Coordinates of C-alpha atoms in Angstrom, one line a residue:
Chain A
M557 CA -6.3 -21.6 17.4
F558 CA -8.2 -18.4 18.0
E559 CA -9.6 -18.9 21.5
D560 CA -8.1 -15.7 22.7
L561 CA -10.0 -13.8 20.0
N562 CA -13.3 -14.6 21.6
D563 CA -13.2 -11.2 23.4
L564 CA -13.3 -9.5 20.0
Y565 CA -15.4 -11.9 18.0
Q566 CA -18.1 -12.7 20.6
Q567 CA -20.9 -15.1 19.6
V568 CA -23.4 -12.2 19.4
I569 CA -21.0 -10.4 17.1
L570 CA -20.5 -13.4 14.8
D571 CA -24.2 -13.9 14.7
H572 CA -25.0 -10.3 13.7
C573 CA -22.2 -10.3 11.2
K574 CA -23.4 -13.4 9.5
Q575 CA -27.1 -12.4 9.7
P576 CA -27.3 -8.7 10.1
R577 CA -30.7 -7.4 11.3
N578 CA -32.5 -4.5 9.6
F579 CA -30.1 -4.9 6.7
H580 CA -32.0 -3.2 3.9
E581 CA -32.9 0.3 2.6
L582 CA -35.8 2.1 4.1
P583 CA -38.1 3.7 1.5
S584 CA -39.9 5.7 4.1
A585 CA -36.7 7.1 5.7
N586 CA -36.6 10.9 6.2
R587 CA -33.0 10.9 7.3
S588 CA -30.0 9.0 6.1
A589 CA -26.2 9.3 6.3
Q590 CA -23.2 7.5 4.9
G591 CA -20.3 6.4 7.0
R592 CA -17.0 5.8 5.5
N593 CA -13.8 4.3 6.8
P594 CA -11.1 5.7 4.4
V595 CA -8.5 3.3 5.7
C596 CA -10.2 0.2 4.6
G597 CA -12.6 1.6 2.0
D598 CA -15.6 0.2 4.0
Q599 CA -18.9 2.1 3.8
L600 CA -22.3 1.8 5.1
K601 CA -25.5 3.8 4.9
L602 CA -27.9 4.3 7.7
F603 CA -31.6 5.1 7.2
L604 CA -33.9 6.7 9.8
V605 CA -37.6 7.4 10.1
L606 CA -37.4 10.2 12.6
D607 CA -40.9 10.9 14.0
G608 CA -40.6 14.0 16.1
D609 CA -37.9 12.9 18.5
T610 CA -38.5 9.2 18.1
L611 CA -36.5 6.9 15.9
R612 CA -39.5 5.1 14.6
D613 CA -37.6 2.9 12.2
I614 CA -33.9 2.4 11.4
S615 CA -32.0 0.2 9.0
F616 CA -28.6 0.0 7.2
T617 CA -26.9 -1.2 4.0
G618 CA -23.3 -1.4 2.9
S619 CA -20.3 -3.6 3.4
G620 CA -17.6 -3.9 6.0
C621 CA -15.8 -6.3 8.3
C622 CA -17.5 -8.5 10.9
I623 CA -17.1 -5.9 13.6
S624 CA -18.6 -2.9 11.6
K625 CA -21.5 -5.0 10.3
A626 CA -22.4 -6.4 13.7
S627 CA -22.0 -3.0 15.2
A628 CA -24.5 -1.5 12.7
S629 CA -26.9 -4.4 13.1
L630 CA -26.9 -4.1 16.9
L631 CA -27.3 -0.4 16.7
T632 CA -30.5 -0.7 14.7
E633 CA -31.9 -3.3 17.1
H634 CA -31.0 -1.3 20.1
L635 CA -32.3 2.1 19.0
K636 CA -35.5 1.2 17.2
G637 CA -38.3 3.1 19.0
K638 CA -35.9 5.1 21.2
T639 CA -35.6 8.8 21.3
R640 CA -32.9 11.2 19.9
A641 CA -31.7 11.8 23.5
D642 CA -31.4 8.0 24.0
A643 CA -29.4 7.7 20.8
E644 CA -27.0 10.5 21.8
K645 CA -26.5 9.1 25.2
T646 CA -25.9 5.6 23.8
F647 CA -23.4 7.0 21.3
A648 CA -21.4 8.4 24.1
Q649 CA -21.6 5.1 26.1
V650 CA -20.5 3.0 23.1
H651 CA -17.7 5.4 22.3
E652 CA -16.4 5.0 25.8
L653 CA -16.9 1.3 25.7
V654 CA -14.9 0.6 22.5
T655 CA -12.1 3.0 23.5
T656 CA -11.7 2.0 27.2
G657 CA -13.5 -1.3 27.6
Q658 CA -15.9 0.3 30.1
S659 CA -19.0 2.4 30.0
A660 CA -21.3 4.2 32.4
G661 CA -24.7 2.6 32.6
D662 CA -26.3 -0.4 31.1
V663 CA -25.9 -0.8 27.3
G664 CA -27.5 -4.2 27.1
K665 CA -26.2 -6.4 24.3
L666 CA -23.9 -3.6 23.1
A667 CA -21.6 -4.6 25.9
V668 CA -20.2 -7.3 23.6
F669 CA -18.1 -4.6 22.0
A670 CA -16.1 -4.0 25.2
G671 CA -13.3 -6.3 23.9
V672 CA -12.7 -4.0 20.9
H673 CA -10.6 -1.6 22.9
K674 CA -7.8 -4.2 23.0
Y675 CA -7.6 -4.0 19.2
P676 CA -6.9 -0.3 18.5
A677 CA -7.0 -0.9 14.7
R678 CA -10.6 -2.1 15.0
V679 CA -12.1 0.7 17.1
K680 CA -13.0 2.6 13.8
C681 CA -14.9 -0.5 12.6
A682 CA -17.0 -0.6 15.8
I683 CA -17.8 3.1 15.9
L684 CA -18.5 3.7 12.1
A685 CA -22.2 3.1 12.3
W686 CA -22.5 5.3 15.4
H687 CA -20.9 8.2 13.6
A688 CA -23.2 7.7 10.7
L689 CA -26.1 7.8 13.1
M690 CA -25.0 11.1 14.6
G691 CA -24.6 12.4 11.1
A692 CA -28.1 11.3 10.2
L693 CA -29.6 12.9 13.3
K694 CA -27.8 16.2 12.6
G695 CA -28.9 16.0 8.9
D696 CA -25.3 16.0 7.6
A697 CA -25.2 16.1 3.8
E698 CA -21.5 15.1 3.7
P699 CA -20.5 11.4 4.3
V700 CA -19.3 10.9 7.8
T701 CA -15.8 9.4 8.1
T702 CA -13.9 7.9 11.0
E703 CA -10.8 9.8 10.0
S704 CA -10.7 11.9 13.1
E705 CA -11.4 8.9 15.4
Q706 CA -8.4 8.4 17.7
D707 CA -7.2 4.8 17.6
Chain B
M1265 CA 25.7 -20.7 -13.0
S1266 CA 26.2 -21.1 -9.3
S1267 CA 24.0 -23.3 -7.2
S1268 CA 20.9 -22.2 -5.3
P1269 CA 21.5 -19.9 -2.3
D1270 CA 21.2 -21.3 1.2
W1271 CA 17.9 -19.5 1.9
L1272 CA 17.8 -20.6 5.6
A1273 CA 21.2 -19.2 6.2
L1274 CA 20.2 -15.9 4.6
R1275 CA 17.1 -15.8 6.8
K1276 CA 19.4 -15.6 9.8
D1277 CA 20.7 -12.3 8.5
F1278 CA 17.4 -10.8 9.6
P1279 CA 17.3 -10.5 13.4
I1280 CA 13.6 -9.4 13.4
L1281 CA 12.4 -12.7 11.9
D1282 CA 13.5 -14.6 15.0
Q1283 CA 10.7 -13.7 17.3
K1284 CA 7.3 -14.9 18.5
V1285 CA 4.1 -12.9 17.9
H1286 CA 1.1 -13.7 20.2
G1287 CA 3.0 -16.8 21.3
R1288 CA 3.6 -18.1 17.8
P1289 CA 6.7 -17.9 15.5
L1290 CA 6.4 -14.8 13.3
V1291 CA 5.5 -15.5 9.7
Y1292 CA 6.1 -12.2 8.0
L1293 CA 4.1 -12.1 4.7
D1294 CA 3.7 -8.4 4.3
N1295 CA 6.8 -7.8 2.1
A1296 CA 4.9 -5.9 -0.6
A1297 CA 4.3 -3.2 2.1
T1298 CA 7.8 -3.2 3.4
S1299 CA 10.6 -5.7 3.6
Q1300 CA 12.7 -6.5 6.6
K1301 CA 16.3 -5.3 7.0
P1302 CA 19.4 -7.6 7.1
R1303 CA 22.1 -7.0 9.7
A1304 CA 24.4 -5.6 7.0
V1305 CA 22.0 -2.7 6.4
I1306 CA 21.4 -2.0 10.1
E1307 CA 25.2 -2.1 10.7
A1308 CA 25.8 0.3 7.7
L1309 CA 23.5 2.8 9.4
V1310 CA 25.1 2.4 12.8
R1311 CA 28.6 2.7 11.3
Y1312 CA 27.7 5.9 9.5
Y1313 CA 26.3 7.5 12.6
E1314 CA 29.1 6.3 14.9
R1315 CA 32.0 7.2 12.6
D1316 CA 31.2 9.4 9.6
N1317 CA 28.2 11.6 10.3
A1318 CA 28.5 15.0 8.8
N1319 CA 26.7 17.2 6.2
V1320 CA 27.5 16.3 2.6
H1321 CA 29.0 18.5 -0.1
R1322 CA 30.8 21.8 0.4
G1323 CA 32.4 20.5 3.6
L1324 CA 36.1 20.9 3.9
H1325 CA 36.7 18.6 6.8
E1326 CA 37.4 14.9 7.0
L1327 CA 34.0 13.7 8.2
S1328 CA 32.2 15.7 5.6
N1329 CA 34.5 14.2 2.9
R1330 CA 33.7 10.8 4.1
A1331 CA 30.0 11.3 4.3
T1332 CA 30.0 12.9 0.8
N1333 CA 32.0 9.9 -0.6
H1334 CA 29.6 7.4 0.9
F1335 CA 26.6 9.4 -0.3
E1336 CA 27.9 9.6 -3.9
A1337 CA 29.0 6.0 -3.9
A1338 CA 25.4 5.0 -3.1
R1339 CA 24.3 7.0 -6.1
A1340 CA 26.8 5.2 -8.4
R1341 CA 25.7 1.9 -6.8
A1342 CA 22.0 2.7 -7.6
A1343 CA 22.9 3.4 -11.2
K1344 CA 24.6 0.0 -11.5
F1345 CA 21.6 -1.6 -9.7
I1346 CA 19.2 -0.7 -12.6
N1347 CA 21.9 -0.4 -15.3
A1348 CA 21.5 3.4 -15.7
P1349 CA 24.0 4.9 -18.1
S1350 CA 25.2 7.5 -15.6
A1351 CA 25.1 8.2 -11.8
D1352 CA 24.1 11.8 -12.7
E1353 CA 20.7 10.4 -13.7
I1354 CA 20.1 9.1 -10.2
I1355 CA 18.0 11.3 -8.0
F1356 CA 17.5 10.5 -4.3
T1357 CA 13.9 10.9 -3.2
R1358 CA 11.9 9.9 -0.2
G1359 CA 10.5 7.0 -2.1
T1360 CA 8.4 5.9 -5.1
T1361 CA 5.7 8.4 -4.2
E1362 CA 8.0 11.4 -4.2
G1363 CA 9.7 10.2 -7.4
I1364 CA 6.4 10.2 -9.2
N1365 CA 5.3 13.6 -7.7
L1366 CA 8.6 15.1 -8.8
V1367 CA 8.2 13.9 -12.4
A1368 CA 4.5 15.0 -12.5
Q1369 CA 5.3 18.4 -11.1
T1370 CA 8.4 19.2 -13.1
W1371 CA 7.9 17.3 -16.4
G1372 CA 4.1 17.8 -16.2
M1373 CA 4.3 21.5 -15.6
K1374 CA 6.7 21.9 -18.5
H1375 CA 5.0 19.7 -21.1
L1376 CA 1.3 19.3 -20.4
K1377 CA -1.2 21.5 -22.1
P1378 CA -5.1 21.5 -22.1
G1379 CA -6.3 18.5 -24.1
D1380 CA -3.2 16.4 -23.5
V1381 CA -3.6 12.9 -22.1
I1382 CA -1.7 11.1 -19.4
L1383 CA -2.2 7.4 -20.0
L1384 CA -2.2 5.2 -16.9
T1385 CA -3.5 1.7 -16.3
E1386 CA -6.5 0.7 -14.1
M1387 CA -4.2 -1.2 -11.7
E1388 CA -2.0 1.7 -10.7
H1389 CA -1.2 2.3 -7.0
H1390 CA -2.7 5.6 -5.8
S1391 CA 0.9 7.0 -5.9
N1392 CA 0.9 6.6 -9.7
M1393 CA -2.6 8.0 -10.1
V1394 CA -3.2 10.9 -7.7
P1395 CA -0.1 12.9 -8.7
W1396 CA -1.2 12.8 -12.3
Q1397 CA -4.8 13.7 -11.4
M1398 CA -3.4 16.7 -9.5
I1399 CA -1.2 17.9 -12.4
A1400 CA -4.0 17.3 -14.9
E1401 CA -6.2 19.6 -12.8
R1402 CA -3.5 22.3 -12.9
T1403 CA -2.6 22.0 -16.6
G1404 CA -6.0 21.1 -18.3
A1405 CA -4.7 17.7 -19.3
R1406 CA -6.8 14.6 -18.6
V1407 CA -6.0 11.1 -17.3
A1408 CA -7.0 8.0 -19.3
Y1409 CA -6.7 4.4 -18.4
L1410 CA -5.6 1.2 -20.1
P1411 CA -8.3 -1.3 -18.7
V1412 CA -7.7 -4.4 -16.6
T1413 CA -9.5 -7.5 -17.9
G1414 CA -10.9 -8.7 -14.5
D1415 CA -10.0 -10.8 -11.5
D1416 CA -7.0 -12.2 -13.4
G1417 CA -5.5 -8.7 -13.2
L1418 CA -4.1 -8.5 -16.8
L1419 CA -3.9 -5.4 -18.9
D1420 CA -6.4 -5.4 -21.8
L1421 CA -3.7 -4.8 -24.5
S1422 CA -6.4 -5.0 -27.3
Q1423 CA -7.4 -1.4 -26.2
L1424 CA -3.9 -0.1 -26.5
D1425 CA -4.1 1.1 -30.2
S1426 CA -7.2 3.1 -29.7
L1427 CA -5.9 4.6 -26.5
L1428 CA -2.5 5.7 -27.8
T1429 CA -3.9 8.8 -29.5
P1430 CA -1.7 11.7 -30.6
Q1431 CA -2.9 13.6 -27.5
V1432 CA -1.1 11.1 -25.2
K1433 CA 2.0 12.8 -23.8
M1434 CA 2.9 10.4 -20.9
L1435 CA 2.5 6.7 -20.3
A1436 CA 3.0 5.9 -16.7
L1437 CA 2.5 2.3 -15.5
V1438 CA 3.4 -0.1 -12.8
H1439 CA 5.9 -2.8 -13.5
I1440 CA 4.5 -5.3 -10.9
S1441 CA 1.0 -4.7 -9.5
N1442 CA 1.0 -4.6 -5.7
S1443 CA -2.6 -5.8 -5.4
M1444 CA -2.7 -8.4 -8.2
G1445 CA 0.9 -9.6 -8.6
T1446 CA 0.7 -9.0 -12.4
V1447 CA 4.0 -8.5 -14.2
N1448 CA 3.3 -6.0 -16.9
P1449 CA 5.1 -6.2 -20.3
V1450 CA 6.8 -2.8 -19.7
E1451 CA 9.5 -3.3 -22.5
A1452 CA 6.8 -3.8 -25.2
L1453 CA 4.6 -1.0 -23.9
C1454 CA 7.5 1.5 -23.6
A1455 CA 8.7 0.6 -27.1
R1456 CA 5.2 1.3 -28.5
A1457 CA 5.0 4.6 -26.7
R1458 CA 8.5 5.6 -27.7
K1459 CA 7.6 5.1 -31.4
K1460 CA 4.8 7.7 -30.9
G1461 CA 7.0 10.1 -29.1
I1462 CA 5.3 9.5 -25.7
T1463 CA 7.4 9.9 -22.6
T1464 CA 7.2 6.9 -20.2
L1465 CA 7.5 6.3 -16.5
V1466 CA 7.7 2.9 -14.9
D1467 CA 6.8 2.4 -11.2
G1468 CA 9.3 -0.2 -10.0
A1469 CA 8.2 -0.3 -6.3
Q1470 CA 7.4 -4.0 -6.4
S1471 CA 10.0 -5.0 -9.0
A1472 CA 13.3 -3.4 -8.3
G1473 CA 14.3 -5.6 -5.4
H1474 CA 12.7 -8.8 -6.7
L1475 CA 14.0 -9.3 -10.2
P1476 CA 16.9 -7.9 -12.3
V1477 CA 16.0 -4.5 -13.6
D1478 CA 17.7 -2.8 -16.6
V1479 CA 16.2 0.6 -17.4
Q1480 CA 17.9 0.7 -20.8
A1481 CA 16.4 -2.7 -21.8
I1482 CA 13.0 -1.6 -20.5
G1483 CA 13.4 1.5 -22.6
C1484 CA 11.5 3.9 -20.3
D1485 CA 12.3 7.6 -19.7
F1486 CA 11.8 7.5 -15.9
F1487 CA 12.0 4.6 -13.4
V1488 CA 11.1 5.0 -9.7
F1489 CA 11.5 2.7 -6.7
S1490 CA 11.7 2.8 -2.9
G1491 CA 14.5 1.6 -0.6
H1492 CA 12.4 0.2 2.2
K1493 CA 10.8 -2.5 0.0
I1494 CA 14.2 -3.8 -1.1
C1495 CA 15.8 -4.3 2.4
G1496 CA 16.9 -0.7 2.7
P1497 CA 15.7 2.0 5.2
T1498 CA 12.4 3.9 5.0
G1499 CA 12.6 7.5 3.7
I1500 CA 14.9 6.9 0.7
G1501 CA 14.0 6.1 -2.9
I1502 CA 15.4 6.4 -6.3
L1503 CA 14.2 8.3 -9.4
W1504 CA 16.1 7.6 -12.6
G1505 CA 15.5 9.7 -15.6
R1506 CA 17.2 10.2 -18.9
Q1507 CA 19.8 13.0 -18.5
E1508 CA 18.7 15.1 -21.5
I1509 CA 15.1 15.1 -20.1
L1510 CA 16.2 15.8 -16.5
N1511 CA 18.4 18.8 -17.4
S1512 CA 15.5 20.3 -19.5
L1513 CA 13.2 20.3 -16.5
P1514 CA 12.5 23.1 -14.0
P1515 CA 13.7 22.3 -10.4
Y1516 CA 11.4 20.5 -8.0
Q1517 CA 12.1 22.4 -4.8
G1518 CA 14.3 25.4 -4.3
G1519 CA 16.9 25.8 -1.6
G1520 CA 20.5 25.1 -0.8
E1521 CA 22.7 22.6 -2.8
M1522 CA 20.6 22.9 -6.1
I1523 CA 21.9 26.4 -7.1
L1524 CA 24.9 27.7 -9.1
T1525 CA 24.5 31.3 -8.0
V1526 CA 21.8 33.2 -6.1
G1527 CA 20.9 36.9 -6.3
Y1528 CA 18.1 38.8 -4.6
D1529 CA 15.9 38.5 -7.7
R1530 CA 16.8 35.1 -9.2
A1531 CA 18.9 32.1 -9.1
E1532 CA 20.7 29.8 -11.5
F1533 CA 20.3 26.1 -11.0
K1534 CA 22.7 23.1 -11.2
Q1535 CA 22.2 20.2 -13.5
S1536 CA 20.8 16.8 -12.4
P1537 CA 21.0 15.3 -9.9
Q1538 CA 21.6 18.4 -7.6
R1539 CA 19.0 20.3 -9.5
F1540 CA 16.4 18.1 -7.8
E1541 CA 17.9 17.7 -4.4
A1542 CA 17.4 20.9 -2.5
G1543 CA 18.5 21.1 1.1
T1544 CA 20.4 18.7 3.3
P1545 CA 19.4 15.3 2.0
D1546 CA 18.7 12.0 3.8
I1547 CA 22.4 10.8 4.1
S1548 CA 22.0 7.6 6.1
G1549 CA 19.2 6.5 3.8
P1550 CA 21.4 6.2 0.7
I1551 CA 24.2 4.6 2.7
G1552 CA 21.7 1.9 4.1
L1553 CA 20.3 1.5 0.6
H1554 CA 23.8 0.9 -0.8
A1555 CA 24.3 -1.9 1.7
A1556 CA 20.9 -3.4 0.7
M1557 CA 21.7 -3.3 -3.0
D1558 CA 25.0 -5.0 -2.3
Y1559 CA 23.2 -7.6 -0.2
L1560 CA 20.6 -8.4 -2.8
D1561 CA 23.0 -8.6 -5.7
A1562 CA 25.3 -10.9 -3.8
I1563 CA 22.4 -13.3 -3.7
G1564 CA 21.3 -12.6 -7.2
R1565 CA 17.9 -11.0 -8.1
D1566 CA 17.4 -13.7 -10.7
K1567 CA 17.5 -16.3 -7.9
I1568 CA 15.3 -14.2 -5.6
W1569 CA 12.7 -13.9 -8.4
K1570 CA 12.6 -17.6 -8.9
H1571 CA 12.2 -18.2 -5.1
D1572 CA 9.4 -15.5 -4.9
Q1573 CA 7.6 -17.1 -7.8
E1574 CA 7.8 -20.6 -6.4
L1575 CA 6.4 -19.6 -3.0
A1576 CA 3.6 -17.6 -4.6
G1577 CA 2.8 -20.4 -7.0
Y1578 CA 2.7 -22.9 -4.2
A1579 CA 0.5 -20.6 -2.1
Y1580 CA -1.9 -19.9 -5.0
E1581 CA -2.2 -23.6 -5.7
K1582 CA -3.0 -24.4 -2.0
L1583 CA -5.5 -21.6 -1.7
S1584 CA -7.3 -22.7 -4.8
A1585 CA -8.3 -25.8 -3.0
F1586 CA -10.5 -23.9 -0.5
K1587 CA -14.1 -23.9 -1.6
G1588 CA -15.6 -20.5 -2.2
I1589 CA -12.2 -18.6 -2.3
R1590 CA -11.8 -15.8 -4.8
L1591 CA -8.3 -15.4 -6.1
F1592 CA -7.0 -12.3 -7.8
G1593 CA -4.2 -11.8 -10.3
P1594 CA -2.8 -14.0 -13.1
K1595 CA -2.8 -17.7 -12.8
Q1596 CA 0.6 -17.9 -14.5
D1597 CA 3.7 -15.8 -14.3
R1598 CA 2.7 -14.1 -11.1
A1599 CA 5.1 -12.1 -8.9
G1600 CA 5.6 -13.1 -5.3
L1601 CA 2.3 -12.4 -3.9
V1602 CA -1.3 -13.7 -3.7
S1603 CA -4.4 -11.7 -3.2
F1604 CA -7.6 -13.4 -2.2
L1605 CA -11.0 -13.2 -0.5
L1606 CA -12.7 -15.9 1.5
Q1607 CA -16.4 -16.3 0.9
D1608 CA -18.4 -14.0 3.3
V1609 CA -15.4 -13.2 5.4
H1610 CA -14.0 -9.6 5.2
A1611 CA -10.3 -9.2 4.5
H1612 CA -9.8 -7.3 7.8
D1613 CA -11.2 -10.2 9.8
V1614 CA -8.9 -12.6 8.0
V1615 CA -5.9 -10.3 8.8
T1616 CA -6.9 -9.9 12.5
L1617 CA -7.2 -13.6 13.0
A1618 CA -4.0 -14.5 11.1
D1619 CA -2.1 -12.0 13.3
R1620 CA -3.2 -13.9 16.3
A1621 CA -1.6 -17.0 14.8
G1622 CA 1.7 -15.0 14.2
V1623 CA 1.1 -14.5 10.5
A1624 CA 1.4 -11.0 9.2
L1625 CA -0.8 -10.3 6.2
R1626 CA -2.4 -7.2 4.8
G1627 CA -6.0 -6.6 4.1
G1628 CA -7.6 -3.6 2.4
H1629 CA -7.7 -1.9 -1.0
H1630 CA -3.8 -1.9 -1.1
C1631 CA -4.0 1.8 -2.4
T1632 CA -5.7 0.5 -5.6
Q1633 CA -9.2 1.6 -4.7
P1634 CA -10.5 2.2 -8.2
L1635 CA -9.4 -1.3 -9.2
M1636 CA -11.1 -2.8 -6.2
H1637 CA -14.3 -0.9 -7.2
K1638 CA -14.0 -2.1 -10.7
L1639 CA -13.8 -5.7 -9.5
G1640 CA -16.7 -5.1 -7.2
V1641 CA -14.9 -5.6 -3.9
E1642 CA -13.8 -3.2 -1.1
S1643 CA -10.7 -5.1 -0.2
T1644 CA -8.7 -8.3 -0.5
A1645 CA -6.3 -10.1 1.8
R1646 CA -2.8 -10.4 0.6
A1647 CA 0.2 -12.5 1.4
S1648 CA 3.5 -11.2 -0.2
F1649 CA 6.7 -13.1 -0.1
Y1650 CA 10.4 -12.4 -0.2
F1651 CA 13.5 -14.6 -0.3
Y1652 CA 13.7 -15.1 3.4
N1653 CA 10.2 -16.8 3.4
T1654 CA 10.1 -20.5 3.3
R1655 CA 7.8 -23.2 2.0
A1656 CA 7.2 -24.2 5.6
E1657 CA 5.9 -20.7 6.3
V1658 CA 3.5 -21.0 3.3
D1659 CA 2.2 -24.2 4.9
V1660 CA 1.6 -22.4 8.2
F1661 CA -0.2 -19.6 6.3
I1662 CA -2.4 -22.2 4.5
E1663 CA -3.2 -24.0 7.8
V1664 CA -4.2 -20.7 9.4
I1665 CA -6.4 -19.7 6.5
G1666 CA -8.1 -23.1 6.9
E1667 CA -8.6 -22.4 10.6
I1668 CA -10.1 -19.0 9.8
R1669 CA -12.6 -20.5 7.5
K1670 CA -13.6 -22.9 10.3
F1671 CA -13.9 -20.0 12.8
F1672 CA -16.4 -18.4 10.5
G1673 CA -18.3 -21.7 10.1
Q1674 CA -17.1 -22.8 6.7

């Protein structure tokens, strides 16, 4: 019945949604930020161990739909051990990917989110963890919301 | 009484229902958010704009007379719709939300003092919570809540005595819960409040178009509802209030139409309803709503209620058979909606998938975020029914939910 939804719910996404990676608090974290999606009430918290410019460790907790959970899970996998500059560049790429379906450069497994752009209501779900990441890197005290995100 | 209406024939009055969505016949089960509009309502709007459009009141020409007559006829029709004693007690608003804000800001500013209590219930829609929080902030009053027992979505009436303290000045509660489907005992609660001199407001957003409403039998002081949930247009709603209370309140907004005389320093205001209707109003809205009220009462809201309840009861029973499903709201005497969560599947994923199968549901906190938090969930998925829905559509809905469970490996 849902064959045409495979572009949104790709196997990798279903897998990460059912078994999210790095899904726990991080006691040694020196940065953290909350992401909230006020439309659906979803929220997640991202934890970072930032060692100089390196994201030594990264994890998340919270609740959300399949897309937002898988997005957070893949984010943690993708960025562990990378630098702040890598993270910022990937944010821009993912943002472009989920809003247009394309991105400049190789984003690895994150490419599974290309189908999200066809579901405008779900763009916020896919980008929530990434906004939280930027908040954590900036050291934002206030929760980050997706409210300003254009559908 | 007369026999059961021909529901399938009535369904044909709704042009929008005859379409495919993502290649499948539309099954519209988001009626608690907004209802669809019958041709009679759409035609009333077209007729008004094609023949009678003019500004109301004060006009001395034919079109203005006609527009004014239609506008005021809608007011009288609304009074009859809820058995209000007088059309002067009917105020046109933008909807339920504006009706509650109007009462909070006028009645609240006049009557609330520091230490006073506004008693709400834990199942209120944000529209019957936030306006009171805002007025509490300004007046020094505080908001208290009659608890909900749990997933069954019932009010814990054992707490009522201890909560009805002498400080309570307002009891505002929802007639039918939009997220749980609970039908609250508003008559009994308003009677208890009245004995203690507490003013009452009933939020009828989910009830007015679904069952017969008699504000005098309910015994409340204010009753509010929206047009768009009862087959009328968006942007129009009704606030009913007791005349003696309405005329004792300060105006809501200032402007044209609500004044007797205006000087450079001050103005004198008209009585209700004009007192609360500053500026050129929504004119087509009441006219469309008039057609909607005629349409519903030609069917009979007692019959609509029975049909709603049958569909919701059937859906509830079928959903109960799914392993791991969590159902919300009362098992018996529920209104025409079901709220649920599939194990380990987020409500938004359910709604996205259902949409692909042509089934329009809603997922989220349903503007009852505090209640969701209390129940330990972020959201639920909801199917809400109206008289044009059929048992066959419930079967499609159930089949689709079964497929969604399979999709997520259940």
